[in-house]
PDB file of C-alpha atoms in Angstrom:
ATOM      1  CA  UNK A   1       0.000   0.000   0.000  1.00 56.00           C
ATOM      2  CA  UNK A   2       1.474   3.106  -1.019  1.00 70.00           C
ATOM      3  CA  UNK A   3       1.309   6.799   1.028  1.00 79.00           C
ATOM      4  CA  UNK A   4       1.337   8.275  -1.817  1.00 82.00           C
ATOM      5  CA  UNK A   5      -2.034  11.073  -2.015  1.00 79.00           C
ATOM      6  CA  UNK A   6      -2.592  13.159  -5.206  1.00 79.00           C
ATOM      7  CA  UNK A   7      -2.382  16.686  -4.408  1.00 75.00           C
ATOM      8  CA  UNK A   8      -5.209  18.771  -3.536  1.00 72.00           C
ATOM      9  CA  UNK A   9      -7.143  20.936  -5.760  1.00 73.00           C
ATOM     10  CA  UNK A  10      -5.529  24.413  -5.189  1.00 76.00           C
ATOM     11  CA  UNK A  11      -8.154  26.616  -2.110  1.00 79.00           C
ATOM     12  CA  UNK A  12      -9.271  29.789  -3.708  1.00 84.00           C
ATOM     13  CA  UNK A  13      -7.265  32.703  -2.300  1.00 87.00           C
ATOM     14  CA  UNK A  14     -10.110  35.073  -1.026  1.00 91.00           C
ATOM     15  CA  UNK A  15     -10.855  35.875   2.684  1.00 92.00           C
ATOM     16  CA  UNK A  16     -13.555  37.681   3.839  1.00 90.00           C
ATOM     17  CA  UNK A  17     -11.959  40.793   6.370  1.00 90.00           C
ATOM     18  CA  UNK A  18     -14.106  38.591   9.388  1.00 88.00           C
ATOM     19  CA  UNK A  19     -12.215  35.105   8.471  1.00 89.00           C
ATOM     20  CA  UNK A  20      -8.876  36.780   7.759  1.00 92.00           C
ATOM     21  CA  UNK A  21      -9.191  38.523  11.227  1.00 92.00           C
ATOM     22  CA  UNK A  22     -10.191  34.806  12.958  1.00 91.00           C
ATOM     23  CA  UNK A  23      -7.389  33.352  11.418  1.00 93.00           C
ATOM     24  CA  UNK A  24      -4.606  36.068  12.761  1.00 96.00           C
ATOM     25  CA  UNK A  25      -6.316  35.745  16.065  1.00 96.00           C
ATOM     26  CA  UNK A  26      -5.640  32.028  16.155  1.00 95.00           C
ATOM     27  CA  UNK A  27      -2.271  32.759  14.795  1.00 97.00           C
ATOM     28  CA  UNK A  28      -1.415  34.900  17.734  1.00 97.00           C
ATOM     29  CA  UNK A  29      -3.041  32.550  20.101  1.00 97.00           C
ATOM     30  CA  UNK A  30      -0.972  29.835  18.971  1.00 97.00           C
ATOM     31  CA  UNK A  31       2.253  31.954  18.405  1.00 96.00           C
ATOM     32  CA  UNK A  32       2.046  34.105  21.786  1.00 96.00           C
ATOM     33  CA  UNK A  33       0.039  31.992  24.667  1.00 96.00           C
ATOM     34  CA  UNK A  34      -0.233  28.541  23.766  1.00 97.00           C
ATOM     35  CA  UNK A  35       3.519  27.676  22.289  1.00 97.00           C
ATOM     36  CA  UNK A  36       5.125  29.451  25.260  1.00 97.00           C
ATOM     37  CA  UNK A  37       2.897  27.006  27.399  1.00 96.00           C
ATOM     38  CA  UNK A  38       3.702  24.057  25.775  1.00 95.00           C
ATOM     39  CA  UNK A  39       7.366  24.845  25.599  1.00 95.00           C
ATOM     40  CA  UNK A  40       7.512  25.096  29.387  1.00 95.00           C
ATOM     41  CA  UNK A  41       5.854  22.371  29.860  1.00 92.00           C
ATOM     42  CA  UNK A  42       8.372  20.231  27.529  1.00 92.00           C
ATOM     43  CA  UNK A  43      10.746  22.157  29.593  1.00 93.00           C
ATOM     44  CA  UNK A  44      10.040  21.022  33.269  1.00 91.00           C
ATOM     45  CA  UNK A  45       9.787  17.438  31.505  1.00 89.00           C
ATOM     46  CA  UNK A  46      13.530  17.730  30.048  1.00 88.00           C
ATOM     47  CA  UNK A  47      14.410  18.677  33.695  1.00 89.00           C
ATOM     48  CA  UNK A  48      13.180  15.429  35.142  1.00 86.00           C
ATOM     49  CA  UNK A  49      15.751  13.310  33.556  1.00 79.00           C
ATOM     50  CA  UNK A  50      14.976  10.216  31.109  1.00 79.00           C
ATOM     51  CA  UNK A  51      13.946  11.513  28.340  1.00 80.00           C
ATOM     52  CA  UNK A  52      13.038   8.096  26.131  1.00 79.00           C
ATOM     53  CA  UNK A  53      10.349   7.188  28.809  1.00 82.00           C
ATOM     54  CA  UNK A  54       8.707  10.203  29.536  1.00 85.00           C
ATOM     55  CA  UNK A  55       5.607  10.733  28.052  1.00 87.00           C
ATOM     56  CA  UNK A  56       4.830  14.428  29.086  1.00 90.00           C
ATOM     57  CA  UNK A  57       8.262  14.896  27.389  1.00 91.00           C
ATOM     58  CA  UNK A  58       7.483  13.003  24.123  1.00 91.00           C
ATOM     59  CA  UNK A  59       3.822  14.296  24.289  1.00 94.00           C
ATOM     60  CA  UNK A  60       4.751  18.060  24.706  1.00 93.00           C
ATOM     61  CA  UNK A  61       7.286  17.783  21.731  1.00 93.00           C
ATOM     62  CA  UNK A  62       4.519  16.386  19.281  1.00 95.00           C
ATOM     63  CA  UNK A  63       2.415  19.178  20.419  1.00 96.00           C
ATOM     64  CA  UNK A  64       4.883  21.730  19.146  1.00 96.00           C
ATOM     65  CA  UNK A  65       5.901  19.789  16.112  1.00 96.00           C
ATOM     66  CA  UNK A  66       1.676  20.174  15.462  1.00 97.00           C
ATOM     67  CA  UNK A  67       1.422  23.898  16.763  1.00 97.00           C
ATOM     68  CA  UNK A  68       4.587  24.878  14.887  1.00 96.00           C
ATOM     69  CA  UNK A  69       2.792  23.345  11.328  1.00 96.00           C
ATOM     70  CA  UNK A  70      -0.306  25.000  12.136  1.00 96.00           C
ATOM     71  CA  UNK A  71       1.655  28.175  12.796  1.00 97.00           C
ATOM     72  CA  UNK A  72       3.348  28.152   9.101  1.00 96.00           C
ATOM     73  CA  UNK A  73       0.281  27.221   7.669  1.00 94.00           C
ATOM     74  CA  UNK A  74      -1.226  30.344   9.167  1.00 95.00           C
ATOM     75  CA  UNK A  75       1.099  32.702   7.997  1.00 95.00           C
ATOM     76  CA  UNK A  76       1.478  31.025   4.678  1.00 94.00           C
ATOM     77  CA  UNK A  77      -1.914  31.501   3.864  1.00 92.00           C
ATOM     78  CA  UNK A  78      -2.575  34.512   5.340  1.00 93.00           C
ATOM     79  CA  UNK A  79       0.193  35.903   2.554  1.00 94.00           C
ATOM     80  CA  UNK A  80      -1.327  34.421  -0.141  1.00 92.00           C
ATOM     81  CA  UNK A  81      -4.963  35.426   0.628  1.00 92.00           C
ATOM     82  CA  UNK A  82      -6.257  38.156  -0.731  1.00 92.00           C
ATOM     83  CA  UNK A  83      -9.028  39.878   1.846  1.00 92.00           C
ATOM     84  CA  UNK A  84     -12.221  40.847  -0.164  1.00 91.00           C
ATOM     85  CA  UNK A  85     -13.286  44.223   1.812  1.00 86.00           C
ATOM     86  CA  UNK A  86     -16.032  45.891   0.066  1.00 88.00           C
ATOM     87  CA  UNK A  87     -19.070  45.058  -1.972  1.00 89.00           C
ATOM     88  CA  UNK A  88     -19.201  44.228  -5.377  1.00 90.00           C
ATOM     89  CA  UNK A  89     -20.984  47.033  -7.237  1.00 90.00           C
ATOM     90  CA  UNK A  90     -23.760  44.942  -8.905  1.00 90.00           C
ATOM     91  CA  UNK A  91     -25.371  43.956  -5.657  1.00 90.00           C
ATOM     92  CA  UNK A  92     -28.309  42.194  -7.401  1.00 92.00           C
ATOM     93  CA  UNK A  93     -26.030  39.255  -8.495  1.00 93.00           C
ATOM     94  CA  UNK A  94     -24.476  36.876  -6.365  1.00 94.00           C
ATOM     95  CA  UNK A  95     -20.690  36.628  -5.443  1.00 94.00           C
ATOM     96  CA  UNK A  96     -18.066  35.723  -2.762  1.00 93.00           C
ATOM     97  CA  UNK A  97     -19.268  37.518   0.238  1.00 91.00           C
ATOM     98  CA  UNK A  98     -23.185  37.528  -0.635  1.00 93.00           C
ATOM     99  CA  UNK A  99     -25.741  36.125   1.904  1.00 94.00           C
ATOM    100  CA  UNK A 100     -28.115  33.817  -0.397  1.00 96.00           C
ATOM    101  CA  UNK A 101     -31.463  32.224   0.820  1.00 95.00           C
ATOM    102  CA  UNK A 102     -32.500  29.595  -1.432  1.00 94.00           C
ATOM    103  CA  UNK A 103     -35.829  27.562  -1.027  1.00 93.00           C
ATOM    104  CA  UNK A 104     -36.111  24.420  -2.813  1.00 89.00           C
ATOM    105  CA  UNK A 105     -39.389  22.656  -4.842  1.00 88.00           C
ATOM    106  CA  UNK A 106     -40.668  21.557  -1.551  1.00 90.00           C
ATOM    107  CA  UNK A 107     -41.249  25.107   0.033  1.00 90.00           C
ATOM    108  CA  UNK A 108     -37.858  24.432   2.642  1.00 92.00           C
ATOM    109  CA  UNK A 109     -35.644  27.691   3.051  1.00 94.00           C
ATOM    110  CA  UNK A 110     -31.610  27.476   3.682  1.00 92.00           C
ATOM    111  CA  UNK A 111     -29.424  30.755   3.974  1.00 93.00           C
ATOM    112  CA  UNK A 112     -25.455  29.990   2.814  1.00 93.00           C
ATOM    113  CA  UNK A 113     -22.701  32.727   3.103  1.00 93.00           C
ATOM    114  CA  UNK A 114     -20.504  32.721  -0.034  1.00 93.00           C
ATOM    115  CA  UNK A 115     -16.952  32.210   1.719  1.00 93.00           C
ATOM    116  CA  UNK A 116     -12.862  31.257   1.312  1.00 91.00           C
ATOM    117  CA  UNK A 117     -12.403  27.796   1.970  1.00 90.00           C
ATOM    118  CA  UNK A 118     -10.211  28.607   5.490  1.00 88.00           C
ATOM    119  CA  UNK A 119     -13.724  30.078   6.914  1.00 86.00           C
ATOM    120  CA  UNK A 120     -15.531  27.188   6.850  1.00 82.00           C
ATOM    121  CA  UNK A 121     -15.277  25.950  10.399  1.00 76.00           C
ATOM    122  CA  UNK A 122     -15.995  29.595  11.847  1.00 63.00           C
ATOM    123  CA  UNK A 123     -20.073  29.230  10.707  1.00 76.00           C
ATOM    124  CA  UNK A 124     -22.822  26.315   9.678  1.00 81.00           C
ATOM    125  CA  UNK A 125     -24.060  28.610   7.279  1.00 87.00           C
ATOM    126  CA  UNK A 126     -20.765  28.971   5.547  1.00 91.00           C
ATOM    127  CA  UNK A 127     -20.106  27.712   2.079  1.00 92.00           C
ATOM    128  CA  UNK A 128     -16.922  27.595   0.125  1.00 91.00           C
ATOM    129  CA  UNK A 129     -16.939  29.934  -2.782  1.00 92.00           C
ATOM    130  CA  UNK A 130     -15.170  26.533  -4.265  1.00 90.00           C
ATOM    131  CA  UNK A 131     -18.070  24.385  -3.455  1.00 89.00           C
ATOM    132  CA  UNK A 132     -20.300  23.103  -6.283  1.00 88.00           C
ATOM    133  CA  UNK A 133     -23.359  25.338  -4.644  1.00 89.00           C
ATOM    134  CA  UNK A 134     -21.447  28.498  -4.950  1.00 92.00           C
ATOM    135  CA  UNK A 135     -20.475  27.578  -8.208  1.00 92.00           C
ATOM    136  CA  UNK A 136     -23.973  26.816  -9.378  1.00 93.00           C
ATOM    137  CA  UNK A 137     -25.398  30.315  -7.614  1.00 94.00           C
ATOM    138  CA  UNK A 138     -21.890  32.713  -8.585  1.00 93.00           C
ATOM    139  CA  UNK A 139     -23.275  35.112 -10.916  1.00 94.00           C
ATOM    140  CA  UNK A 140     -27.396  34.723 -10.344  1.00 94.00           C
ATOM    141  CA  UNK A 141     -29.974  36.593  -9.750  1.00 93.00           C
ATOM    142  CA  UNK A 142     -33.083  36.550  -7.125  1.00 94.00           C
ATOM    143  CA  UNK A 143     -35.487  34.678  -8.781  1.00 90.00           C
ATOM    144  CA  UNK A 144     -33.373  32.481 -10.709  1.00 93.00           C
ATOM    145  CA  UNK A 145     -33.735  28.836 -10.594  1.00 93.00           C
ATOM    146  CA  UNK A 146     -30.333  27.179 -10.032  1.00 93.00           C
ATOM    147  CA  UNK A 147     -30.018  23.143 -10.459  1.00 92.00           C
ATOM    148  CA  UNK A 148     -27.448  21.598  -8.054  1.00 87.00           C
ATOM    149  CA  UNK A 149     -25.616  18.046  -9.165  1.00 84.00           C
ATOM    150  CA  UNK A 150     -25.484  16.050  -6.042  1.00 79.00           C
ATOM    151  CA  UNK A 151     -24.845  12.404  -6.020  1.00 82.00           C
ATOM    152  CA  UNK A 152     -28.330  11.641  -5.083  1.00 84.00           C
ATOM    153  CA  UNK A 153     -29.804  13.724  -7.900  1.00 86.00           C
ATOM    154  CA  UNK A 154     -29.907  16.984  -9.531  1.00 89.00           C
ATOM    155  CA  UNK A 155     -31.509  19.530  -7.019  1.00 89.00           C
ATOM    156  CA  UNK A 156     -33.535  22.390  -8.168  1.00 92.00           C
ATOM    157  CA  UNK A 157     -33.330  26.019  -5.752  1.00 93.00           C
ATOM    158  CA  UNK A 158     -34.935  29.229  -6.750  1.00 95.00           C
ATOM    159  CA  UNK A 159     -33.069  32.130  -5.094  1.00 94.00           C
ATOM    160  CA  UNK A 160     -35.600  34.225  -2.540  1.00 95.00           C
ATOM    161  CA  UNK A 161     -32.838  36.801  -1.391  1.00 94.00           C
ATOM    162  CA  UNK A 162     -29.349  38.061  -2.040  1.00 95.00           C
ATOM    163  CA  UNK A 163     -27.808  39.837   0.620  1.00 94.00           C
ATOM    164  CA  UNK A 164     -24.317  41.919   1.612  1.00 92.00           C
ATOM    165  CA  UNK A 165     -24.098  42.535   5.449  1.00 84.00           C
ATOM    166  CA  UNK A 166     -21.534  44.474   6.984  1.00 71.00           C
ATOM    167  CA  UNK A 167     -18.182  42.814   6.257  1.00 58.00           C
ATOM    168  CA  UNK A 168     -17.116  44.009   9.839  1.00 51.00           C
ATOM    169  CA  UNK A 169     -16.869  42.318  13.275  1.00 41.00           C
TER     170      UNK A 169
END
């Protein structure tokens, strides 16, 4: 069995000024209160002696190896992003940033925010603007009907509402 794993589809590099904020707060988290923690820890375990056999030892190194990726992921991707901070000026269409509340044939209404792929885990209602729904709704307009592949079917949405809230916390 081979480890080998095709790379990933490359993330689109737009950030909405909310998720590029959440991600430099986790950033400094990481970088300022919990590495510092972690490294003292890993310190007072170095100080007890053996270090083959001690577990807070071997567990407080793994935790920086995993902080210290996380950390250059961070500030990898916060270079290459590009922060979207204003509207677009055709509001009536739909693009990244939009709030879009779709109802389906059966009368059911969902709301999905148009996002970059890092702010997915931030919101339920968050979509990635590489996601075959944002795809399917870039570019529409309320009242447009909008059919969704899915592997249980093609899924039929009319759009009720586009929306652009304040792109502030």
């Amino acid at each position: 069995m081979s480890r080998y794993r095709p790379p990933s589809s490359p993330k689109s590099a737009y950030i909405t000024q909310e998720g590029a904020q959440a991600l430099l707060a986790e950033l400094k988290y990481l970088w300022k209160e919990k590495r510092p923690a972690v490294t003292e820890t890993v310190r007072e375990a170095a100080a007890q002696g053996d270090r083959s056999e001690n577990a807070e030892y071997i567990y407080g190194k793994k935790q920086l190896r995993e902080i210290d990726r996380r950390v250059r992921y961070l500030e990898k991707r916060l270079d290459a992003c590009t922060v979207v901070d204003r509207f677009p000026s055709d509001q009536s269409r739909v693009f990244f940033g939009a709030w879009v509340t779709l109802e389906d044939e059966y009368g059911e209404i969902k709301e999905y925010r148009i996002v970059g792929p890092d702010e997915l885990d931030h919101h339920a209602g968050y979509i990635s603007i590489d996601s075959p729904v944002a795809r399917a709704l870039l570019k529409k307009q309320e009242g447009d009907e909008v059919v969704i592949r899915l592997a249980a079917g093609d899924k039929v949405y009319f759009i009720e509402a586009i929306e652009y809230r304040s792109m502030t916390l």
